Short mmCIF file of C-alpha atoms in Angstrom, two decimals:
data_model
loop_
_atom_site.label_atom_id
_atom_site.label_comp_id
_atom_site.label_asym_id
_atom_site.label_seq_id
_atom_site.Cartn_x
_atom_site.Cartn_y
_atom_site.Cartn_z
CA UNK A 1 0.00 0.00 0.00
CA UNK A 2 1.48 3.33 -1.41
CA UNK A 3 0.85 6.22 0.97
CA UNK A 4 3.49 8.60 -0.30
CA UNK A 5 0.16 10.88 -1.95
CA UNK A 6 -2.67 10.08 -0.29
CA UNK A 7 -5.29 12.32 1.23
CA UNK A 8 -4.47 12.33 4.97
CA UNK A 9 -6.38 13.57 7.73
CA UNK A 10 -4.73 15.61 10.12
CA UNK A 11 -6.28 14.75 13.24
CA UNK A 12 -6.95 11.10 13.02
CA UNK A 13 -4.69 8.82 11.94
CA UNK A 14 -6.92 6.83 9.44
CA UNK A 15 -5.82 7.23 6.16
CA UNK A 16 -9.25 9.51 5.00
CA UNK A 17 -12.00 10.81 6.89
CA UNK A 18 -15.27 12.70 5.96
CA UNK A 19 -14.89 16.45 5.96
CA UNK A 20 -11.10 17.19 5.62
CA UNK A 21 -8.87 18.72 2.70
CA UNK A 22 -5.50 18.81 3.05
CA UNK A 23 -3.41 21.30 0.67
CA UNK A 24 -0.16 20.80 -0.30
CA UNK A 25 1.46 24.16 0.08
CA UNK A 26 3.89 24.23 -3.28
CA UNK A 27 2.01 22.53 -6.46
CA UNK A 28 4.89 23.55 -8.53
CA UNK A 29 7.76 22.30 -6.36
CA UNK A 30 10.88 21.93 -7.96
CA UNK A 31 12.17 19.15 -6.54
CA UNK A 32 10.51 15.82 -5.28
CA UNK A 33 10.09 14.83 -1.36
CA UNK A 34 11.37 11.40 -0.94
CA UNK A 35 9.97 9.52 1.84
CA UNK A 36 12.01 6.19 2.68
CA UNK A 37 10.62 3.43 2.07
CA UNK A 38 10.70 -0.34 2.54
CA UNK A 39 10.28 -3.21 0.85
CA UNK A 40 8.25 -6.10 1.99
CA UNK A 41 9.02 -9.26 0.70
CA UNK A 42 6.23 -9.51 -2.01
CA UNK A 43 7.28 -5.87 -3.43
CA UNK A 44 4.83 -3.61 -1.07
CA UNK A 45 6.47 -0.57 -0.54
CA UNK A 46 5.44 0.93 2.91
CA UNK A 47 6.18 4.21 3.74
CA UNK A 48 8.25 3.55 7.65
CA UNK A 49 7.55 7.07 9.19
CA UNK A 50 5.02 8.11 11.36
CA UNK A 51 1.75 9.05 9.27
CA UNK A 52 0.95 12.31 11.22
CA UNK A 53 4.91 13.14 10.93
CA UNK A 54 4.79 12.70 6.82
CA UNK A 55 2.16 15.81 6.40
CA UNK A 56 4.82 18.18 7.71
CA UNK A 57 4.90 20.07 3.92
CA UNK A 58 1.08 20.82 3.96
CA UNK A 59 -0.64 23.24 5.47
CA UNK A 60 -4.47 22.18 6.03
CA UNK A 61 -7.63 24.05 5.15
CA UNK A 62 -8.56 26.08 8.68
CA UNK A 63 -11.79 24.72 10.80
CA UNK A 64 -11.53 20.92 10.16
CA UNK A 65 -12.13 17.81 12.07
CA UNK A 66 -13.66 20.04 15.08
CA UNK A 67 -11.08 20.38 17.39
CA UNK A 68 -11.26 19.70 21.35
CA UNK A 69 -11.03 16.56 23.15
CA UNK A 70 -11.66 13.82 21.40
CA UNK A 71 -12.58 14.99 18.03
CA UNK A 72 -16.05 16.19 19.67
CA UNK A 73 -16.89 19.77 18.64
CA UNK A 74 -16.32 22.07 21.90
CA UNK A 75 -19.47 24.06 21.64
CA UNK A 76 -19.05 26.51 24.02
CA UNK A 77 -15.66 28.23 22.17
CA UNK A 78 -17.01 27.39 18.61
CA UNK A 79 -20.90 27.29 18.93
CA UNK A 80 -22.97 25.07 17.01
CA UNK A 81 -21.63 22.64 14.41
CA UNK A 82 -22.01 23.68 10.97
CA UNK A 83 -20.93 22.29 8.03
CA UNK A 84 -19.83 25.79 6.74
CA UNK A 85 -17.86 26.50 9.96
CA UNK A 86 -16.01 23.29 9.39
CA UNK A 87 -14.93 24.01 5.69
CA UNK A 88 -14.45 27.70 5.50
CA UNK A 89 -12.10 29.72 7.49
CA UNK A 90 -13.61 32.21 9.58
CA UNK A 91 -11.94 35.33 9.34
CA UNK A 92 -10.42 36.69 5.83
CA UNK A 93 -6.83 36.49 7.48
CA UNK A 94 -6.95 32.91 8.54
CA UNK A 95 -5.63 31.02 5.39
CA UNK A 96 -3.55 33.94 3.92
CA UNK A 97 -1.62 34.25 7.68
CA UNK A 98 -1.26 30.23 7.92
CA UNK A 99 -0.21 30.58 4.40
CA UNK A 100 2.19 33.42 4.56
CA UNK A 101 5.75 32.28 5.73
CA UNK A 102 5.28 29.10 2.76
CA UNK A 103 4.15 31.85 0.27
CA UNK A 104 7.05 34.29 0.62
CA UNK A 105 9.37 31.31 0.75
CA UNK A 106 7.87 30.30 -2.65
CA UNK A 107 8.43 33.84 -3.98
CA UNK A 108 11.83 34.45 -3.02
CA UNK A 109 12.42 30.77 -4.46
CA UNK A 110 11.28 32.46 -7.89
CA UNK A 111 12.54 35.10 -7.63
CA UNK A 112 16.37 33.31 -7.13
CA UNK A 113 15.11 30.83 -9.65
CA UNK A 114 14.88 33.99 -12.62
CA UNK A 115 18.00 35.77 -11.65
CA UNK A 116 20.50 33.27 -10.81
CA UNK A 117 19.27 29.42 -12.49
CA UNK A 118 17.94 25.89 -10.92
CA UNK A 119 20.69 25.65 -8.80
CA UNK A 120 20.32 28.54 -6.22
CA UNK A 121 16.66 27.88 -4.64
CA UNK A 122 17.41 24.21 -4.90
CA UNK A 123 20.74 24.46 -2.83
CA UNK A 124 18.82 26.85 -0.90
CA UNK A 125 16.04 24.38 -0.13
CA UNK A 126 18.46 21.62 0.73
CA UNK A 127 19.99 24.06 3.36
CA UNK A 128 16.23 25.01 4.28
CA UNK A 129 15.45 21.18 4.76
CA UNK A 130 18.79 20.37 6.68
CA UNK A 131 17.62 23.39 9.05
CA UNK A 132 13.97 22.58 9.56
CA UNK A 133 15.60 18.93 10.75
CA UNK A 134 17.38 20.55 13.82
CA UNK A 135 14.50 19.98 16.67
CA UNK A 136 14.53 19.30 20.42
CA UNK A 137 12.44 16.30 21.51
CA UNK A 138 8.76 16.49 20.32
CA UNK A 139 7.09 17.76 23.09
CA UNK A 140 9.56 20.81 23.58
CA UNK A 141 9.69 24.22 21.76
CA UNK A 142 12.52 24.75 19.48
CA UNK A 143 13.65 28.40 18.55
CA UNK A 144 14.46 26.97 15.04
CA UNK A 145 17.42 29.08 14.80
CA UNK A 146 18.95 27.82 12.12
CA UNK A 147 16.12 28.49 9.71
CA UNK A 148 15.45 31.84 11.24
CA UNK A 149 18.89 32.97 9.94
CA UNK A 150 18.49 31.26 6.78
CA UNK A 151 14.98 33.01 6.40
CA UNK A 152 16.22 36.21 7.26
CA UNK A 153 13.83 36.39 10.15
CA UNK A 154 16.36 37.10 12.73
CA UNK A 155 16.62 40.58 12.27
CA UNK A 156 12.91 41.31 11.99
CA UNK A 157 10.18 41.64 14.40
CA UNK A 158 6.44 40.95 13.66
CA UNK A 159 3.68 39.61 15.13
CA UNK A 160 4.42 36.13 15.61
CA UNK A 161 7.40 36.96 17.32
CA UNK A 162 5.43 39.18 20.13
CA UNK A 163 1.87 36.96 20.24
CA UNK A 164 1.09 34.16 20.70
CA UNK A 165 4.77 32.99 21.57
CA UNK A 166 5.02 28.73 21.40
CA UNK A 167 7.65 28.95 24.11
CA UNK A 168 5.33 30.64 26.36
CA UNK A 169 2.46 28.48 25.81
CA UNK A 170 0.60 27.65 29.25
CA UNK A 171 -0.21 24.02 27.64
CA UNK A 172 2.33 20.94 27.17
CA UNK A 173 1.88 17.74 25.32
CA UNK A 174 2.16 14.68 27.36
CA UNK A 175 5.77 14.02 26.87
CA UNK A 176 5.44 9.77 26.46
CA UNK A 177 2.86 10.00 24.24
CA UNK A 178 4.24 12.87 22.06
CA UNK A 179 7.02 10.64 21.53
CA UNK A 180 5.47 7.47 20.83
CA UNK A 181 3.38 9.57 18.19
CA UNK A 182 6.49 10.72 16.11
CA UNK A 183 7.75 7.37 15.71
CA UNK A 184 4.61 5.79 15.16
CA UNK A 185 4.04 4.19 17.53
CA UNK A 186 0.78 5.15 19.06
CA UNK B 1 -6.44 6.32 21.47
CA UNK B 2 -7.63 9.59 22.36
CA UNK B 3 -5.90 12.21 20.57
CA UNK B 4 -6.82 14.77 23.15
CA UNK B 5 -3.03 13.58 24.24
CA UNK B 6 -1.19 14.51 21.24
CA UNK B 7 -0.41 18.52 21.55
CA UNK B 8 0.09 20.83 19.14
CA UNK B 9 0.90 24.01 19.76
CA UNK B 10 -0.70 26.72 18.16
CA UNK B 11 1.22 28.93 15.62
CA UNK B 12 3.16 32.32 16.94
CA UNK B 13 1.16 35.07 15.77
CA UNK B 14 -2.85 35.98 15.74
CA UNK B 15 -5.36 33.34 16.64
CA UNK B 16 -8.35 33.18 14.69
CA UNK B 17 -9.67 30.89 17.54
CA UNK B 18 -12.76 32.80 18.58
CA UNK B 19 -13.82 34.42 15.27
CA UNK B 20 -16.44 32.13 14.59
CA UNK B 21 -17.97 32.66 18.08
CA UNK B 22 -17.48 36.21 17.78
CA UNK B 23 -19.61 36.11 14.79
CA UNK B 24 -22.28 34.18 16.61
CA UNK B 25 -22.36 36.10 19.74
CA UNK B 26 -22.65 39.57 17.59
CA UNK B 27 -26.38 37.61 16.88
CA UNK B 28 -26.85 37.92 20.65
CA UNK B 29 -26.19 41.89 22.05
CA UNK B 30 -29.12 44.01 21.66
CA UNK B 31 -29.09 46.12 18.34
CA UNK B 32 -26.07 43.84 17.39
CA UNK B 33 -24.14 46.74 19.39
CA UNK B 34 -20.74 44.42 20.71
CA UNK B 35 -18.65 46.51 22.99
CA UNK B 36 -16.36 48.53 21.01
CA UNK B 37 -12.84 48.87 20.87
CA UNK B 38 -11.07 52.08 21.66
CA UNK B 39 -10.40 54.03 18.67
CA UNK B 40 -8.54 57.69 19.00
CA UNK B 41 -11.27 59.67 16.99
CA UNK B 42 -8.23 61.86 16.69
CA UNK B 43 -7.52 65.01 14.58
CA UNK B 44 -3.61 64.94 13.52
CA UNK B 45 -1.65 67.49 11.44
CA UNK B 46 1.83 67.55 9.88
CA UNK B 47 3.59 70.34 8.37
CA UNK B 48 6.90 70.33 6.57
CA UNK B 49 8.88 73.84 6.71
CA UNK B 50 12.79 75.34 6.73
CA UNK B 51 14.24 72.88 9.16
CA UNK B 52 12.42 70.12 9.53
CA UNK B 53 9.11 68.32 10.24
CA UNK B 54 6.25 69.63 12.94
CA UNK B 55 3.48 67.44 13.62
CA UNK B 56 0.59 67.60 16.00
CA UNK B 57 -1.94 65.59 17.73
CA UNK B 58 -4.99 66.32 19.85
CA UNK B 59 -5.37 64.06 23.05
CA UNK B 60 -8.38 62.57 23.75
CA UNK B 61 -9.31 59.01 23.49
CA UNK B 62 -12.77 57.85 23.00
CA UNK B 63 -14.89 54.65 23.46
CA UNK B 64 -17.98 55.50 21.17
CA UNK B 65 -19.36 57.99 23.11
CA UNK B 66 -17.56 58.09 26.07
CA UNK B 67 -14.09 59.91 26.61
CA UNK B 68 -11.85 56.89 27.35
CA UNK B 69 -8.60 58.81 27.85
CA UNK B 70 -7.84 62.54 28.20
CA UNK B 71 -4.51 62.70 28.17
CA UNK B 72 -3.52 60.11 25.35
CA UNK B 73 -0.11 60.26 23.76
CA UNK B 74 -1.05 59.92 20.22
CA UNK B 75 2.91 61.86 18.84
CA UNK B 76 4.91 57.62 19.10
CA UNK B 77 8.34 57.83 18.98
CA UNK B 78 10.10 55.30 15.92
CA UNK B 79 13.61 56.39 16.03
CA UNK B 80 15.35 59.51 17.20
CA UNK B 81 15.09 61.82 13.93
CA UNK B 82 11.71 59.99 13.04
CA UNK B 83 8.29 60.32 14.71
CA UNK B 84 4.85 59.40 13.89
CA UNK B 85 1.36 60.38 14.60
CA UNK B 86 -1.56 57.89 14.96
CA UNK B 87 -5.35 58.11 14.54
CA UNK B 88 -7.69 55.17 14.38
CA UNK B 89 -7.94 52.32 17.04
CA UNK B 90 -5.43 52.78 19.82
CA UNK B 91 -3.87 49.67 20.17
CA UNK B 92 -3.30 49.29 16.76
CA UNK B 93 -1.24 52.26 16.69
CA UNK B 94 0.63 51.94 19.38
CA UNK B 95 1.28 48.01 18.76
CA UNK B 96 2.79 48.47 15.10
CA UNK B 97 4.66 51.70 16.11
CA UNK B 98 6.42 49.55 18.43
CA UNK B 99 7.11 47.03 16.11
CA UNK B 100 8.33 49.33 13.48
CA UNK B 101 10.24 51.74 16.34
CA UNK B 102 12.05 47.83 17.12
CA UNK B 103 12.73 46.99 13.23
CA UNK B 104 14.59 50.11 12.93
CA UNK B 105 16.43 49.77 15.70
CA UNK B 106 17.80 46.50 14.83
CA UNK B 107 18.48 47.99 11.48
CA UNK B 108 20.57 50.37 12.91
CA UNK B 109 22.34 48.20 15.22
CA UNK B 110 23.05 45.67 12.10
CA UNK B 111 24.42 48.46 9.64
CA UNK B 112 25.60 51.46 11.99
CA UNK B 113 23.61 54.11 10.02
CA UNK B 114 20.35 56.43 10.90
CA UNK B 115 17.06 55.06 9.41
CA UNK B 116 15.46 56.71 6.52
CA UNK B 117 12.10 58.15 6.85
CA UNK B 118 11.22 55.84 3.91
CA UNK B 119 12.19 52.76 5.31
CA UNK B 120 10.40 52.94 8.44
CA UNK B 121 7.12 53.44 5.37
CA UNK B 122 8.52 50.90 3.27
CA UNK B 123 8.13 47.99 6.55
CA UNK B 124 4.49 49.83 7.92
CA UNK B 125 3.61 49.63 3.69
CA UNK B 126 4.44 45.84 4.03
CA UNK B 127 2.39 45.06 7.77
CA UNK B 128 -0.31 46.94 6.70
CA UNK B 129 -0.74 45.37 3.59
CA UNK B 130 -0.72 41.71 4.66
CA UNK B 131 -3.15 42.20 7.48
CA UNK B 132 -5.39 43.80 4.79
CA UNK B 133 -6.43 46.48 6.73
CA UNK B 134 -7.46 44.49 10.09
CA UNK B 135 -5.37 46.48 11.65
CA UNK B 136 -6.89 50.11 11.84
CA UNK B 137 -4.25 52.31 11.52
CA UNK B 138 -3.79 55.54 10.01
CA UNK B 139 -0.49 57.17 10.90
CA UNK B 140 1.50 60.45 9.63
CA UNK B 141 5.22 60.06 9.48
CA UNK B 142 7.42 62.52 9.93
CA UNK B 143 11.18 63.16 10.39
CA UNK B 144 14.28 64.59 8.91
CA UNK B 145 17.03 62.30 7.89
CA UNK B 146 20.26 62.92 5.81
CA UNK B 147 17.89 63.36 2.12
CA UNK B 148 15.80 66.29 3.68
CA UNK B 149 12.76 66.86 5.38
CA UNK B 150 10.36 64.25 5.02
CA UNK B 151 6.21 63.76 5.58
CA UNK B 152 4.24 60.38 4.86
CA UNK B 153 0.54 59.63 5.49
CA UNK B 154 0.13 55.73 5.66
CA UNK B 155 -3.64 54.09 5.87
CA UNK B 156 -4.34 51.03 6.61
CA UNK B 157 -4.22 49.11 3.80
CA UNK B 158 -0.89 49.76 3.09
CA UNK B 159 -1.50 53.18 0.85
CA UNK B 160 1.32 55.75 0.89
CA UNK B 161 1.16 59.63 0.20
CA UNK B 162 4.13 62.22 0.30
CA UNK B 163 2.95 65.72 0.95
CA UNK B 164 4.08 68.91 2.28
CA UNK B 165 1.20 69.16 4.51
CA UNK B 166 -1.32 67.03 6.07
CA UNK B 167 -3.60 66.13 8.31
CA UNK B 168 -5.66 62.83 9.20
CA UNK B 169 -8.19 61.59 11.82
CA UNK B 170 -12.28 62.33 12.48
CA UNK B 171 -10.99 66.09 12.10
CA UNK B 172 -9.41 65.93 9.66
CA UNK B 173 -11.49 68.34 7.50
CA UNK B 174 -11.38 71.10 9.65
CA UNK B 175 -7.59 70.70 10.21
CA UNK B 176 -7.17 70.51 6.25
CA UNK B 177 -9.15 74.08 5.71
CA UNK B 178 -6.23 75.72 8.22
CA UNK B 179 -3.60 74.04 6.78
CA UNK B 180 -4.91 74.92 2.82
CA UNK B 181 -4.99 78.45 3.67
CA UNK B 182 -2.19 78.85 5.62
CA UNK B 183 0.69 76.95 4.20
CA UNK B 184 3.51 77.98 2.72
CA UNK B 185 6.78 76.55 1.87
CA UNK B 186 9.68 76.95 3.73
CA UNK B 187 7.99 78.61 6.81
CA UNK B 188 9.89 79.63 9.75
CA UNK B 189 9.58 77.52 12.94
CA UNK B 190 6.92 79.76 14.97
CA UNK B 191 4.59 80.43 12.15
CA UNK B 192 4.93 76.45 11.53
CA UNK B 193 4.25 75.35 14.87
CA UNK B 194 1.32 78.29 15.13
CA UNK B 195 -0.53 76.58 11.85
CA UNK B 196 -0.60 73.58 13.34
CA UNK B 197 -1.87 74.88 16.47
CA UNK B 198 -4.36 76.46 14.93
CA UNK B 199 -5.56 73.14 12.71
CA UNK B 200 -5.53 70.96 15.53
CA UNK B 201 -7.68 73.21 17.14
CA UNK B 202 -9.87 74.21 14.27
CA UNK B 203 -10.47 69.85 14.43
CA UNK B 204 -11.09 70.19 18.56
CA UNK B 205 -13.66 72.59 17.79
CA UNK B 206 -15.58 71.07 14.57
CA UNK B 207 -15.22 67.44 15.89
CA UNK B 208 -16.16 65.40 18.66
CA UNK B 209 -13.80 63.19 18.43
CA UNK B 210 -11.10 65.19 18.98
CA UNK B 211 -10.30 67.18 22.36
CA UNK B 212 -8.29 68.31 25.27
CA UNK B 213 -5.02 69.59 24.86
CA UNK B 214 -2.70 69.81 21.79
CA UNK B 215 0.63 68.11 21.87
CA UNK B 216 3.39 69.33 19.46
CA UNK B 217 6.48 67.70 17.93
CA UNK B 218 9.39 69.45 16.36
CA UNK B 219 11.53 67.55 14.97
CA UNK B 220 14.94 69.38 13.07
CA UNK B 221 18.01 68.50 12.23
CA UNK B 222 19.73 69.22 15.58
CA UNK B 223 16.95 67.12 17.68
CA UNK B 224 13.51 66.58 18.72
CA UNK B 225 11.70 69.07 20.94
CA UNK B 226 8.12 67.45 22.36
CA UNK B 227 6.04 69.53 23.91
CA UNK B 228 3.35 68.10 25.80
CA UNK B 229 1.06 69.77 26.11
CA UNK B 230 1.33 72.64 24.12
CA UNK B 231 -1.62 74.49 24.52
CA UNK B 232 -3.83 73.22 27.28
CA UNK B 233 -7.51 73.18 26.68
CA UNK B 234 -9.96 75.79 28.51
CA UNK B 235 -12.23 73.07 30.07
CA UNK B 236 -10.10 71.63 32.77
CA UNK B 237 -11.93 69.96 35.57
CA UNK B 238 -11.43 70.21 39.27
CA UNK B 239 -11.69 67.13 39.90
CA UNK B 240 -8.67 65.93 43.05
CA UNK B 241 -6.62 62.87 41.87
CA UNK B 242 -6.02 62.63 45.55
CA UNK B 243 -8.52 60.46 47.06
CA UNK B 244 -6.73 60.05 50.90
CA UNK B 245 -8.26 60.57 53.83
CA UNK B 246 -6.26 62.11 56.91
CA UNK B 247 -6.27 60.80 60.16
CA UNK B 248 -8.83 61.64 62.16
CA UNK B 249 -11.55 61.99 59.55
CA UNK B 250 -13.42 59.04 60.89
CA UNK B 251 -13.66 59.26 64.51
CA UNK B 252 -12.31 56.70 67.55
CA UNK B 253 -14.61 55.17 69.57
CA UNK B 254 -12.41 52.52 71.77
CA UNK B 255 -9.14 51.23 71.62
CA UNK B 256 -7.89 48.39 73.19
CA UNK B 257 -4.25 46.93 72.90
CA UNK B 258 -3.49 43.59 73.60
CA UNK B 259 -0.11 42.44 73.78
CA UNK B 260 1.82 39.67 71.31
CA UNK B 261 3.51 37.14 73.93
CA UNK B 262 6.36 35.79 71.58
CA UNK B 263 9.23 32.82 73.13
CA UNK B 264 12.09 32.24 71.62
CA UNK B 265 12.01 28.66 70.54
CA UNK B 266 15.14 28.31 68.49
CA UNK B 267 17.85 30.38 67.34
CA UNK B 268 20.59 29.85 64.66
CA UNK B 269 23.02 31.60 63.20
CA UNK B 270 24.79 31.01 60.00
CA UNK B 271 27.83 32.70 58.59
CA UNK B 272 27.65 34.76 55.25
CA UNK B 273 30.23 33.72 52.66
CA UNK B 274 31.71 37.41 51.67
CA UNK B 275 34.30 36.31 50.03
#
């Protein structure tokens, strides 16, 4: 069973569930993602990592899967459940906000792409990928420093750097279970 | 496997979160009137003349129809040659003056040099624009840097206007007929900082927005001179800011002392390492 395209859903870990669109973030990527793979022994490939762990390029459509304990929808913060308030972001700035840091990425990777060749934005990437790799354990927050510098976002202050700070976050994932769930396990 | 285990933390940034009850609660209040933010219903006026840049702000702060703050600092400071006046709501202002105020001064920490008047537009152009005019902010820039003197009216979407002269806020219009009739280029310092005066309180008068005292910025070459307040308004109230009572106001009835019996039960010293 090939899962290296399939629709996932980002909540649950079955493979697709009623109500969910996941977006890739770069239709026109220039280069391929290559997930490892293995090789049973009558020729089924099966992708090894993590399902959850394998959607880390997309960004999903706002206001899916309700969201609260257990998948049920939390109607006191989010009101009545709606089909429309499940598909459609909210507020305009929703999807263009989740969407922005990918989005400038993919225009600076253009940019490079027209003045200097293929090669710069795809070295670049590899550098971007190498960076994005450099985490702390999955439960803790990582100040992603590397990438910052690489983005250019170290010498900038905006928004997400004043609200709304991860490090400062008054809630913790349960640090067994976050674990198990990045290798698989769970 | 309940996934109400597996954490993930929200993105740095705005949270869109409570939109969508937002929207459903607006259904609820009476007249669909939710409580309103505090906006600066402001009149602000810039003026460009010999040596530099004066702007000027009124100082009242209102809540729709009540005055939320009478003494509101609405002149922000972004760097030390540039300085910027804000109308709309408050916290906008003040929030993305502080953010561009910080961008700057990493700027000139990175590359040694005083910031331009039109980068500290260029970076508000950019916020503004990708918030799509959320955030309700309509700011005059002004400063002098090494290419002259400078004055930029940004609104919240992002658009950008260079003029001599200028004025923004609910009083706009009233500010704008004093500054139409009495500008002219390359104006001394006192006749610049007396138009202004006079717009800002042409926009006191026509608009109820706009109130209190004026506060005036003059910003040259040589430095920044603030002057708050520069004119204070008429209609001052008496009201004491001291709300203590002195002793003896209420009167003593009985007193009665009773005495703490304390033991020593154990006593230990330890010896400070002042090395």
């Amino acid at each position: 069973m090939n899962n290296t395209t399939g629709l996932f859903c980002k909540s649950k870990l079955t493979p697709v569930c009623t109500g969910c669109v996941v977006m890739k973030t770069r239709p026109n990527r220039i280069c391929n993602t290559v997930y490892r793979t293995e090789s049973g022994r009558n020729g089924i490939t099966m992708n090894t990592r993590g399902l959850r762990s394998q959607l880390k390029d997309s960004v999903p459509v706002a206001g899916l899967c309700p969201q609260g304990a257990y998948g049920v929808q939390d109607s006191l913060r989010s009101g009545f459940t709606s089909v429309k308030n499940e598909l459609l972001p909210s507020h305009p700035l929703e999807l263009s906000e989740k969407n922005f840091q990918p989005n400038q990425d993919k225009m600076n990777f253009s940019t490079l792409r027209n003045i200097q060749g293929l090669h710069a934005p795809l070295k670049l990437q590899m550098e971007y990928r190498a960076a994005r790799q450099i985490q702390r354990l999955p439960f803790l927050q990582s100040s992603n420093l590397a990438l910052d510098t690489l983005r250019g976002n170290d010498e900038s202050i905006g928004f997400e750097d004043i609200l709304n700070d991860p490090t400062q976050s008054e809630m913790m994932g349960e640090p067994h279970m976050m674990v198990e769930y990045k290798l698989g396990l769970l | 496997m309940a996934l109400s285990n597996v954490f993930e933390t929200p993105a740095p940034g705005f949270n869109f979160d409570n939109t969508s009850r937002n929207a459903a609660l607006e259904g609820l209040f009476d007249g669909g009137q939710t409580p309103k933010p505090m906006k600066t219903g402001t009149t602000i006026a810039g003026v460009v003349f010999k040596d530099g840049v004066v702007l000027g702000a009124d100082t009242r702060a209102t809540s729709s129809e009540v005055v939320a703050d009478k003494m509101c600092a609405k002149i922000h400071y972004i760097a030390p040659n540039i300085y910027c006046c804000g109308a709309g709501t408050a916290a906008d202002t003040e929030k993305t003056t502080d953010i561009l105020s910080s961008n700057l001064t990493i700027f000139s920490l990175n590359s040694g040099r005083n910031p331009r008047v039109v980068m500290a537009v260029s970076i508000l152009q950019d916020m503004l624009y990708r918030y799509r005019g959320q955030i309700g902010a309509n700011l005059i820039l002004g400063g002098v840097d090494c290419t002259g003197n400078h004055l930029y009216t940004v609104g919240p979407y992002g658009s950008v206007n260079k003029v001599p002269y200028l004025s923004m806020g609910s009083g706009d219009l009233a500010a704008l007929g004093i500054l139409e009739d009495g500008f002219k280029h390359d104006m001394e310092l006192e006749e610049a900082k007396e138009l202004v005066r006079l717009a800002i309180h042409a926009g006191i008068m026509s608009d109820l927005g706009s109130g209190n005292n004026i506060d005036i910025c003059v910003i040259t070459r040589q430095g920044v001179d603030y002057i708050r307040p520069y004119q204070v308004s008429e209609y001052k109230d008496n009201r004491k800011t001291k709300y203590k009572y002195r002793p003896g106001t209420t009167p003593v009835l009985t007193e009665k002392v009773v005495r703490l019996k304390l033991e020593v039960v154990q006593e230990s010293m330890q010896r400070m390492d002042t090395a």
